[in-house]
Structure formats: structure tokens, C-alpha cells
XYZ file of N, CA, C and O in Angstrom:
576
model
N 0.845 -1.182 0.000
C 0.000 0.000 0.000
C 0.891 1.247 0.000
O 1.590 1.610 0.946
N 0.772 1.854 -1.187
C 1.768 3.349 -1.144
C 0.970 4.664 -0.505
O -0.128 5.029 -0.926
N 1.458 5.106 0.225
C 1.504 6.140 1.139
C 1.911 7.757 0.603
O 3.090 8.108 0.562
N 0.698 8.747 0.175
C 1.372 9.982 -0.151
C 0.883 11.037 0.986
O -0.130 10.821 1.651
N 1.828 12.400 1.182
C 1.491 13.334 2.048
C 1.606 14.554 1.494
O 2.605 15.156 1.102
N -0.081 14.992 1.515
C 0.082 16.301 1.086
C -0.054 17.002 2.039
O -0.864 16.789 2.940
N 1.133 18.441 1.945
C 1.191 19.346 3.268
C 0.300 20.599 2.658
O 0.133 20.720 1.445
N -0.284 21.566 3.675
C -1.090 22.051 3.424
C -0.303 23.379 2.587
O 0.902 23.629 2.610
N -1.457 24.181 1.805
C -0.604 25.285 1.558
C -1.025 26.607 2.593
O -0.245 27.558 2.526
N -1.906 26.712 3.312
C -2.268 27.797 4.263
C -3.178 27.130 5.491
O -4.077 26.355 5.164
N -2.926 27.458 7.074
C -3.482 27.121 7.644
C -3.899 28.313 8.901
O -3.053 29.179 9.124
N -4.877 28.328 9.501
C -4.682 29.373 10.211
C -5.975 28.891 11.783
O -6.817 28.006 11.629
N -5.852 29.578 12.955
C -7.106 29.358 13.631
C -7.721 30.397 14.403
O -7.158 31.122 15.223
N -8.772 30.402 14.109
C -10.430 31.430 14.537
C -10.629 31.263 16.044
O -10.589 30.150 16.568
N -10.843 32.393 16.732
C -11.378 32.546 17.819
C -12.428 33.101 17.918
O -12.505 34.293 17.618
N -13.235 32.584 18.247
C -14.353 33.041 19.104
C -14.232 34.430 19.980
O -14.512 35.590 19.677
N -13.747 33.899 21.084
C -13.398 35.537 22.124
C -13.008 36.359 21.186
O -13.617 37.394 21.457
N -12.220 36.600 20.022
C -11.467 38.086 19.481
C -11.588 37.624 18.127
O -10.783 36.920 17.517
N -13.408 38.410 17.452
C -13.732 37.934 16.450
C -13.096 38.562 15.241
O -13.646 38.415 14.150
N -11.828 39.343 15.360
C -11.285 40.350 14.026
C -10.088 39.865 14.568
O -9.350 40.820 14.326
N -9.325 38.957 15.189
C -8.075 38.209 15.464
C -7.321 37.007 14.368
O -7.524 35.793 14.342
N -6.319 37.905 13.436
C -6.116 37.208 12.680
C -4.386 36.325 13.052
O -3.290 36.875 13.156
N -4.683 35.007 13.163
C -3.200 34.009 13.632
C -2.677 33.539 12.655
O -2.017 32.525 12.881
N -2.726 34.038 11.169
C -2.375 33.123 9.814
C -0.991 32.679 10.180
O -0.579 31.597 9.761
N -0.212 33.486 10.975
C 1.207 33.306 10.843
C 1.942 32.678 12.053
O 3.127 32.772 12.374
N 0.893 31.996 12.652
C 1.175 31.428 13.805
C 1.655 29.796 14.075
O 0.712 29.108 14.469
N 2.647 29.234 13.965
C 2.981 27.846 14.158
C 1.754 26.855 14.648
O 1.294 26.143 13.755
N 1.290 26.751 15.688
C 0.426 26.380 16.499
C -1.052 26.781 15.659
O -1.356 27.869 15.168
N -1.779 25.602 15.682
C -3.232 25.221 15.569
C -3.636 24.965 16.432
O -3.137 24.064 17.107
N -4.859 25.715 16.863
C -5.903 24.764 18.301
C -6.945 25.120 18.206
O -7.327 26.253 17.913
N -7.920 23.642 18.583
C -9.144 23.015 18.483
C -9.689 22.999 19.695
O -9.187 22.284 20.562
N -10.920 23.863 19.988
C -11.375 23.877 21.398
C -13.035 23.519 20.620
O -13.279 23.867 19.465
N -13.758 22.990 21.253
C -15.281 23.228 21.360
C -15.926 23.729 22.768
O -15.267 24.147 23.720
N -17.378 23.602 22.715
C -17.856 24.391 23.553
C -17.706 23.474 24.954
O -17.375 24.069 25.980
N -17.872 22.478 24.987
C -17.471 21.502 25.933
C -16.224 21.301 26.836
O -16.126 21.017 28.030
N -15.066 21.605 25.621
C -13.688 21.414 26.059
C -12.933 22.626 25.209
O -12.098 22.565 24.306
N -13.575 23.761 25.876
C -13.295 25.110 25.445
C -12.060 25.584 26.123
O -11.622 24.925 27.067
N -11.465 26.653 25.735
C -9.947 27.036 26.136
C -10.779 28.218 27.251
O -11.966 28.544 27.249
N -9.720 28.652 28.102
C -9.957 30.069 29.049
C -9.331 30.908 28.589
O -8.111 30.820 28.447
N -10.056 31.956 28.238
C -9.400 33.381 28.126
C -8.951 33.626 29.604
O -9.244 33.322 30.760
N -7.745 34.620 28.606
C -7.088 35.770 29.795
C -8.321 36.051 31.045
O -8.207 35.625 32.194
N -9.428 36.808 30.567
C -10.551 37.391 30.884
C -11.735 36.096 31.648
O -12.867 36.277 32.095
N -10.968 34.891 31.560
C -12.190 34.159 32.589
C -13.559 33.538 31.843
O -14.667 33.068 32.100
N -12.801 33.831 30.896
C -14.804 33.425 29.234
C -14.092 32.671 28.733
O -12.927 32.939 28.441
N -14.687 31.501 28.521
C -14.953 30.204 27.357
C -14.551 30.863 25.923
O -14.975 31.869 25.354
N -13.583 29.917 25.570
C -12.990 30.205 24.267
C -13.776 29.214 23.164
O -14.188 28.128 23.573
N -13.958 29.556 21.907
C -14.340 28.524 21.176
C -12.993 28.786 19.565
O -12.788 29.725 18.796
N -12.440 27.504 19.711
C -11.908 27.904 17.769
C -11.730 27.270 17.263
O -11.894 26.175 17.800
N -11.306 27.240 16.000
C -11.411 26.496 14.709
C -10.219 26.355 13.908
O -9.618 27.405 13.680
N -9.794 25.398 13.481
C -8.862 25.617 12.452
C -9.460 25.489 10.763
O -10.532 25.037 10.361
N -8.544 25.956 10.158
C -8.415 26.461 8.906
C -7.541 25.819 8.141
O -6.401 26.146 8.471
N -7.558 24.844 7.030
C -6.745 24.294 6.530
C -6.840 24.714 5.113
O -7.966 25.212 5.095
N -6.453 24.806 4.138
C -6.626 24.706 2.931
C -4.939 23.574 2.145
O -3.804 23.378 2.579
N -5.730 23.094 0.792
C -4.318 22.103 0.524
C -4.298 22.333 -1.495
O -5.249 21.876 -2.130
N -3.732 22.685 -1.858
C -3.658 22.950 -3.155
C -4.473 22.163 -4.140
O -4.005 21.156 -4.671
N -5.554 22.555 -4.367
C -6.017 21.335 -5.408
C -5.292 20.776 -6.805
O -5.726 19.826 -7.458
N -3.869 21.707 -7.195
C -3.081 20.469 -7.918
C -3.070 19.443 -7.059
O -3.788 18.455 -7.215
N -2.187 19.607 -5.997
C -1.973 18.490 -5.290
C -2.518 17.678 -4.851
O -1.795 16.719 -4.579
N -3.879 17.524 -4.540
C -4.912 17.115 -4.389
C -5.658 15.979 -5.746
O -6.232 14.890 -5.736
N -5.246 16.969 -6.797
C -5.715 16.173 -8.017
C -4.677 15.692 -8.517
O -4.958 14.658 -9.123
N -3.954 15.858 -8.545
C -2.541 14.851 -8.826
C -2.330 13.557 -8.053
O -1.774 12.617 -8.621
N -2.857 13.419 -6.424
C -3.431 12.464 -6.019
C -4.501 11.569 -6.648
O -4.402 10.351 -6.801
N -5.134 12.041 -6.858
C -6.818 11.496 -7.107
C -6.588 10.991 -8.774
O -7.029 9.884 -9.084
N -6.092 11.591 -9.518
C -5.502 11.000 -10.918
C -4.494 9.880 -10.726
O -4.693 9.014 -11.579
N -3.341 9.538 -9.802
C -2.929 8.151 -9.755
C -3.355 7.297 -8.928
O -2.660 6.362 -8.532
N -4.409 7.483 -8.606
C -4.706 6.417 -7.679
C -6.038 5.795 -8.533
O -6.384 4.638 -8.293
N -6.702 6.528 -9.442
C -7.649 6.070 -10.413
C -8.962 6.032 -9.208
O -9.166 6.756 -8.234
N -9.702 4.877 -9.747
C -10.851 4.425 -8.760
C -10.733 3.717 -8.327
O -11.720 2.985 -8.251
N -9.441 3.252 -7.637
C -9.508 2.334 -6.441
C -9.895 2.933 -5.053
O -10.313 4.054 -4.764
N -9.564 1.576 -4.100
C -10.370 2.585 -2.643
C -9.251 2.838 -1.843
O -8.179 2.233 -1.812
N -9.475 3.407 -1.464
C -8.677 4.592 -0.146
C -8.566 4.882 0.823
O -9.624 4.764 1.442
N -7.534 5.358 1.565
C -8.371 6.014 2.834
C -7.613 7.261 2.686
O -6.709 7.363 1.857
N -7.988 8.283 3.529
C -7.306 9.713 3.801
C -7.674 9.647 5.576
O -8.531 9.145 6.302
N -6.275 10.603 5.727
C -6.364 11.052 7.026
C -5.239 12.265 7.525
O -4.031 12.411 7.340
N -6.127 12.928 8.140
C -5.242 14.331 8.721
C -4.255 14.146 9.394
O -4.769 14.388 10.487
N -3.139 13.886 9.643
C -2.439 13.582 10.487
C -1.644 15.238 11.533
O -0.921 16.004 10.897
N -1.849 15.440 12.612
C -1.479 16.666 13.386
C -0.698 16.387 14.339
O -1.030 15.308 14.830
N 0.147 16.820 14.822
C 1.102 16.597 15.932
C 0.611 17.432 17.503
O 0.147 18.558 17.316
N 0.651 17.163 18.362
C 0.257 17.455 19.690
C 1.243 18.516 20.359
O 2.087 17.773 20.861
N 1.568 19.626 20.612
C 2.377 20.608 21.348
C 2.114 20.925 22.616
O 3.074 21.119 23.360
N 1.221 21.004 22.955
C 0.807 21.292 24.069
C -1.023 20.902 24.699
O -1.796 21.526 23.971
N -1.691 20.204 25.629
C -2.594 19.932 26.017
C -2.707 19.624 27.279
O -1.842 18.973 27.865
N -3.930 20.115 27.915
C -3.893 20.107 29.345
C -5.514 19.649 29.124
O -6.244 20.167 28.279
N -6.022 18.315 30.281
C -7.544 18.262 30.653
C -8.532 18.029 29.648
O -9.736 18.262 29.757
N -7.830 17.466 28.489
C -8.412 16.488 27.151
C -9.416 15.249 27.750
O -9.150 14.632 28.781
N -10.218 15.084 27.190
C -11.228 14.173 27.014
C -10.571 12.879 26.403
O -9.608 12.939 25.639
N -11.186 11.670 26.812
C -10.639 10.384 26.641
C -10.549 10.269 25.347
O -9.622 10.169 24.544
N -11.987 10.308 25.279
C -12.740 10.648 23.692
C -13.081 11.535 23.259
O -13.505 12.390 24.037
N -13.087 11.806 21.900
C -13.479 13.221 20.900
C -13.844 12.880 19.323
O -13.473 12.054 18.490
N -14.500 13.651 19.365
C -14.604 13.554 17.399
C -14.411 15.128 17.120
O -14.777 16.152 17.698
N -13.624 14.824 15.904
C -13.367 16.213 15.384
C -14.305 15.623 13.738
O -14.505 14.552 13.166
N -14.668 17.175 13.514
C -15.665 17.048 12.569
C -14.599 17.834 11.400
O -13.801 18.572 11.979
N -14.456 17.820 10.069
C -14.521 18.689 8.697
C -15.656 18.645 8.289
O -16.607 17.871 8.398
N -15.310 20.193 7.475
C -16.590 20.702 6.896
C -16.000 21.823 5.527
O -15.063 22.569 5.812
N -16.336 21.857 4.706
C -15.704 22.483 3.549
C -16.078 24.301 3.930
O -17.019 24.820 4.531
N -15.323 24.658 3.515
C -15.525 26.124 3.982
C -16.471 27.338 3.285
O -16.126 27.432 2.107
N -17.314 28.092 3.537
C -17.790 28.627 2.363
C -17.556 29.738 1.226
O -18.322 30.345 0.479
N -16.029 29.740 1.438
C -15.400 30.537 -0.047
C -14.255 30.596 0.769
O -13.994 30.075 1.853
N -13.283 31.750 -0.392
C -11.815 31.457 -0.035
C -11.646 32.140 1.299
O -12.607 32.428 2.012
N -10.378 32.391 1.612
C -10.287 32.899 2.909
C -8.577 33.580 3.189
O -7.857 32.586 3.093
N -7.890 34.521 3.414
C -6.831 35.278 3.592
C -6.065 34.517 4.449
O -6.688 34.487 5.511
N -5.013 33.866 4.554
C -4.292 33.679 6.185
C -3.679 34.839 6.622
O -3.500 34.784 7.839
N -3.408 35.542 6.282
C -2.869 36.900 6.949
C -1.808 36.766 7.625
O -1.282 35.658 7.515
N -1.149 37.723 8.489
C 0.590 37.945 8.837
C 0.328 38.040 10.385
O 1.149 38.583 11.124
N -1.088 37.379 10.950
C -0.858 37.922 12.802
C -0.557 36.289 13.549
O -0.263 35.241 12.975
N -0.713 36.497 14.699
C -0.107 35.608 15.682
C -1.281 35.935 16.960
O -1.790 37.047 17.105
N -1.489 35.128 17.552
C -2.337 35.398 18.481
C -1.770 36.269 19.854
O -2.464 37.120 20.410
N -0.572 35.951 20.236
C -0.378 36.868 20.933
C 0.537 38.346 20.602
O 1.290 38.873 21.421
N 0.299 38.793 19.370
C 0.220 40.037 19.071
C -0.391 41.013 19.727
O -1.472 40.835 20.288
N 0.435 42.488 19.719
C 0.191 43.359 20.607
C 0.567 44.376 20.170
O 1.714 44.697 20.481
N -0.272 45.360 19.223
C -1.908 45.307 19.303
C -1.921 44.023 18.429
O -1.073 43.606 17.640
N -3.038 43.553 18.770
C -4.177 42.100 17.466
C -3.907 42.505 16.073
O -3.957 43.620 15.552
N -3.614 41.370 15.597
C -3.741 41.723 13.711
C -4.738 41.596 13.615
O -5.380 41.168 14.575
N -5.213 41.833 12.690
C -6.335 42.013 11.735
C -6.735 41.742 10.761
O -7.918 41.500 10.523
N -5.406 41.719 9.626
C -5.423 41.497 8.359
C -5.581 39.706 8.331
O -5.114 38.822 9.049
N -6.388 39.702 7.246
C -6.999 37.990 7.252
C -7.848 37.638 7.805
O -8.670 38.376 8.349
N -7.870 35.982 7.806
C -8.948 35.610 8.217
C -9.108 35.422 9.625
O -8.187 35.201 10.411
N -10.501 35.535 9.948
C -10.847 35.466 11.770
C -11.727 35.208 11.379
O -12.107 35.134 10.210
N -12.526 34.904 12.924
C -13.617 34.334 13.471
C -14.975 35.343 12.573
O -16.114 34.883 12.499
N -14.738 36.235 12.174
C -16.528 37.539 11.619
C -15.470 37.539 10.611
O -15.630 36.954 11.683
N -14.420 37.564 9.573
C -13.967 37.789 8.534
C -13.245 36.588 7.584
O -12.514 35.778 8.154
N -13.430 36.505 6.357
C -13.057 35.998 5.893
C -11.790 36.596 5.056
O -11.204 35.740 4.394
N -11.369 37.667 4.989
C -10.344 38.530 4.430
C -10.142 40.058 5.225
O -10.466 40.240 6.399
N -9.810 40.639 4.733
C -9.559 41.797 5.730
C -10.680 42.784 6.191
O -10.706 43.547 7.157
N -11.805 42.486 4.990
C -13.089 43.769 5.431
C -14.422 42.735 5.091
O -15.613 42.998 5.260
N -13.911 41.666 4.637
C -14.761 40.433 3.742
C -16.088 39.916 5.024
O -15.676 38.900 5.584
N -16.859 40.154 5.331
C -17.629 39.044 6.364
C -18.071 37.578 6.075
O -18.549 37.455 4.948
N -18.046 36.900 6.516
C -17.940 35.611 6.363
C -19.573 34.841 5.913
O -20.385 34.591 6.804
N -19.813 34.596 4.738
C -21.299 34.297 4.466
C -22.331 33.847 5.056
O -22.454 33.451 3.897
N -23.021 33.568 5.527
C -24.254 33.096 6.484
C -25.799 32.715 6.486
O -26.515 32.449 7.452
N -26.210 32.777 4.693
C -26.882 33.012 4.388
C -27.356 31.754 4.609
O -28.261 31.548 5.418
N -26.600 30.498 3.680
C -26.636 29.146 3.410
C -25.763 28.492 4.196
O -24.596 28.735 3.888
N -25.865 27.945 4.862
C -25.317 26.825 5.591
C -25.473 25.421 5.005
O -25.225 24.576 5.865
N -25.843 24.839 3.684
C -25.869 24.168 3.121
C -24.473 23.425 2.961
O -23.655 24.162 2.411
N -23.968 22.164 3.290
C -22.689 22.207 3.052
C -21.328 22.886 3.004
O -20.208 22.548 2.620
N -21.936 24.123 3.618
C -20.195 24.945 4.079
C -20.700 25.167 5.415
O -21.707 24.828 6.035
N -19.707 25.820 5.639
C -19.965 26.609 7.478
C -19.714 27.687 7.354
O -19.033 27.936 6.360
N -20.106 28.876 8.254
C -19.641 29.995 8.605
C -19.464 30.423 10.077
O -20.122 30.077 11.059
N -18.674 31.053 10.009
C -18.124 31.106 11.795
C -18.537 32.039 12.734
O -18.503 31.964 13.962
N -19.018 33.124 11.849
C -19.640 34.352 12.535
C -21.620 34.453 12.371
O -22.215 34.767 11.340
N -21.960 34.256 13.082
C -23.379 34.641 12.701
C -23.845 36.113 13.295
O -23.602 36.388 14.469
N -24.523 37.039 12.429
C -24.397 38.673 12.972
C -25.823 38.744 13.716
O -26.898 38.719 13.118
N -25.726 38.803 14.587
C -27.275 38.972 15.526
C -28.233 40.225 14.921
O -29.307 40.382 15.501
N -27.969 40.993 13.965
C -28.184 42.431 13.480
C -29.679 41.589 12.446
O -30.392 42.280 11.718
């Protein structure tokens, strides 16, 4: 069984607490839900998301030698740091609903970037669609 790895070409992750907080340029990915949510500085339940995107050459350059045989795929992520994890978990994908900026911030930037994608933006002034939830997601819903 031959084994290929495609690395991503942009990855980035959304917070909840600091919805114009852009981390495109940040080493570190992290996955909180509402259950097994992170603590803000401030004492409030964190919620976030990661952001992957992977080149669809690369992607289809896969999918062209392998023909229609069967398969498997899998994300593979490395662990840096975790405290008070659950035995068990499911992490869900979900295709995103249009493109999206990774931008040049870091989460603990000071002041917050901005530029890119966050939690209410999908680019720098872009808001993130909400209309259809049909097979994509969106991360911000505007109470307005």
C-alpha cells in the first residue's frame, strides 16, 4: 500500500473571544469546542477552529494516480501542548464557504492583527457568508 502526504498550503485558527483576530502566521493550531473550550485571559470560554486549505493540484494529482480504487485519507497533526483532554473526541470537517486570507498575525500580538482571516472575517473587510449553511460553514453569525 503506497503512502502519499500532502502538506497544506495555508493554515490558520479562529477565535471566538477576538472575532477580528487574525493568527495566519502562527505555528500552532488549536481546536477547542464548547465543551472542552480554552480560558481566556478574561475568565470566558474560548471557542476555535482551524483552517486548513491544501492545493487542489496536489490534491488532483493524487486522485488521478490512484484512479478508482479505494482509499483512505487522514489528517495527520502533531500534539504541542494539552492540558484536561477528554478520553474521547470527534473532530468534525466541513468544507468552507469561499476562499479565505491567512494573513501575517499571531495570536499573541500586541496590538491584534487584523489582516486575514478570523472568526466575523473571511479577508480583511470580507464578512464571512451566512446566508446558506448548506454544506459549508460559517463562523460568525451577525445577531443584526
Amino acid at each position: 500500500m503506497a503512502v502519499t502526504k500532502i502538506f497544506p498550503e495555508k493554515s490558520a485558527t479562529i477565535y471566538s473571544q477576538y472575532p477580528s483576530l487574525n493568527s495566519g502566521n502562527d505555528e500552532i493550531l488549536e481546536l477547542s469546542d464548547n465543551q472542552n473550550s480554552l480560558t481566556s485571559s478574561q475568565g470566558t470560554s474560548e471557542i476555535s477552529r482551524i483552517l486548513i486549505q491544501f492545493l487542489s493540484s496536489s490534491v488532483n494529482d493524487v486522485l488521478s494516480t490512484i484512479g478508482n480504487t479505494n482509499y483512505k485519507v487522514y489528517l495527520k497533526m502533531f500534539l504541542a501542548n494539552a492540558s484536561a483532554l477528554p478520553l474521547n473526541y470527534t473532530i468534525y470537517c466541513h468544507p468552507i464557504s469561499g476562499n479565505w486570507d491567512r494573513g501575517t498575525g499571531r495570536y499573541d500580538n500586541t496590538p491584534q492583527t487584523t489582516d486575514g482571516v478570523s472568526w466575523k472575517y473571511k479577508d480583511d473587510y470580507t464578512l464571512w457568508p451566512v446566508s446558506s449553511f448548506v454544506n459549508s460553514t460559517g463562523s460568525y453569525l451577525n445577531s443584526n
